[in-house]
Amino acid sequence: MLSCARQAVKHLIRPAAVPLAASMSSLAGMEKVAMSRFEAEEYINDRYTAMEQRLAIVRKRLNKPLTLAEKVVYGHLDDPEGQELERGVSYLKLRPDRVAMQDATAQMAMLQFISSGLPKTMVPSTIHCDHLIEGTTSPQPDRDNSFGGEADLSHAKNVNAEVYSFLASAGAKYGVGFWKPGSGIIHQIVLENYAFPGGMMIGTDSHTPNAGGLGMCAVGVGGADAVDVMAGLPWELKAPKVIGVKLTGKMSKWTSPKDVILKVAGILTVKGGTGAIVEYFGEGVDNMSCTGMATICNMGAEIGATTSMFPYNKRMHDYLVATGRGGAAALADAFKENLQADAGAEYDQLIEIDLNSLEPHVNGPFTPDLAHPLSKFADAIRANGWPSELKWLSQFADAIRANGWPSELKAGLIGSCTNSSYEDMQRAASVARQALKAGIKSKVPFTITPGSEQIRATIERDGLMEVFTQVGGTVLANACGPCIGQWKRTDVAKGEANSIISSYNRNFAARNDGNPATHAFVASPEIVTAMVIAGDLTFNPEKDTLVGADGKEISLDSPFGDELPAAGFDPGMDTYQAPPEPASRSRVQVDVAPSSNRLQLLEPFKAWDGADITDAAILIKAKGKCTTDHISMAGPWLKYRGHLDNISNNMLIGAVNAANEKVNAVVNVLTGEEDAVPATARYYKAKGLPWVVVGDENYGEGSSREHAALEPRHLGGAAIIVKSFARIHETNLKKQGMLPLTFADPADYDKIDSTDRLSILGLAGLAPGKQLTIQGKRKDGSTYEFEVNQTFNENQISWFKAGSALNAMAAAFAAKK
């Protein structure tokens, strides 16, 4: 059975047997092992011991088998004796082991931390410079007519010097490790250096769950959550439900771990994992690499999952040893019973996937959950008399014809945080070598993004980089690049319909190149490589042939690659800056120039005035998908992530206005004139008119960027009223003092006209679980009412009343003094 998405609650599943009654593993007498080579006085032993103690309490209280997710999450409870423990209901207070921040979100996180007045971070924390490096594939005047990795990195260091200096000095002053530009992507660096089985971390990037490939509970959050943890406060998370994914069999031929998550995305959709941890188990788990497991966990963000996790096994042990962490592997071996589910553990939902029959997949366009198995290919096309160029799987061919998707492939891109491991690069290179042997090169632009300096140096040493360049590829910098919109694309005009394929994780409209007409598809690196060599989006490497330089047809053999480099990893250049000794940190200066257009010190938001919100304007009634990319675009806007007022000029400019089907065009209810969304919001704010946003399903899916919550708050927004929220965005709105509200009856969305005025009644009695009332007033004076739900708990209500979570924290610290 390829998949069986059984919905029965508390379905009894029996994963790998771990006797419930077994005594706890003892770490007594084992050598102390540092959490990383950069943190010599922070020990994994201490974390495991604390987990054992907490789990002993939890086991007595619950008296039931525990899933892996429960073991790790409950093993980090702040108060295991008093904490309520009900999946999907209780708000947990947790103590993560570390915090990681990428440079785009770290700016606002560190600005918020500075405003807290604390002298240093209370948990190990790091900053990673990976988001601000723009990728190029053709000569650029601003790079001395050069392009590619070295030119792009040099250019980034120049144009982002102010931001990099701020982050480096802030890290030095407050005890935060700093990974310089060129180090690599945050998630690859974490996997190589910091992740350990059973640990818990939060990261200011939605793909933080990548570390689940090493058995870690790693959750993407907004910067305000990171500030709480760095300040030594417990981190709050609604107790996740647990979705079990049972893997059986073994992958073969063109199938890869990427296809597992592409399949799961098709089953669960972009919101099916919301409020849940996805836990993989079964004998199939032992048949994939540690980095393959990380790929699956990474892209679990696209189904809305809180995080994804794998149980500790030999493949993780081998990866830890290969990355210089043999001590951590030995500890995990001794602690293994706490790093996998108990026999008889219960899951809220079960999905089963047989890896023996799993096919390669291609997902897209415009959403990562539109899944297409690479199967009934050219025969169906020919049987129906369709053009031979459309040799795609049958259902996809129908979709191409019906939707007008361009079948001509314009570019292929591999790498990024999702698929840039040594194994990924080896498998893609094995395909490229076959093409070179036949005298074939890529037919379209082809980019390769190493995930880290260690990966770059290793694939260069082992000859893989040379293979990619010989086949026509451009090796980009060790950074996010096109995956997050940092692509200075010149081959296609904005607005021109075209198709690209990548091994990335996210493919929303305009995500990669800023062009809303680009149809982006997602597949494994080896499938992408085969397609760029063929120059055809419809090429099926399992069936179709290529024509070599000698005119003869060739078939591509299945890709292959070593899981780990036989000669070990080459660390490459040293790109890490450790914070100075505590005694000298006070001398470090962190300056933010008042005239800067990149950085801006924060002013506290105003506290709630105690009154209901009355006659608020509707800034925009958003129609359809409204991701954080629609709310606060990345790409060229990344340079303003440290300047709240400047980046607010991109607020909701990608959202589709239900009133006119346009983007970034709304009618100002005070003037009657049409204007841009941010400009209209600024006008309302200047006039003292509160405003709200009305939205559709899964509002705020995608990135963890808290700017999508900060910007509405900064420009005078009071509430976001939608059919449903993505988890991170809803929390981010609460953190900034906004009201995230959901329709009690989703049909009430249709009652609202964008010219109506809305009042939010009942705020004085705001309490957990209590509905609020929306009163609408139409232009003709008639009114209507409906109820909305909210998910605030008592602590979060204090954030709203104080004006933001940061205000509440500052007040609490002041009271202690």
PDB file of C-alpha atoms in Angstrom, residues 223 236 331 705 721:
ATOM      1  CA  GLY A 223      12.253  36.614  16.294  1.00  0.00           C
ATOM      2  CA  GLU A 236       5.539  28.603  24.748  1.00  0.00           C
ATOM      3  CA  LEU A 331      26.093   9.318  24.197  1.00  0.00           C
ATOM      4  CA  ARG A 705       9.352  35.947   9.028  1.00  0.00           C
ATOM      5  CA  ILE A 721      -9.595  38.189  10.512  1.00  0.00           C
TER       6      ILE A 721
END
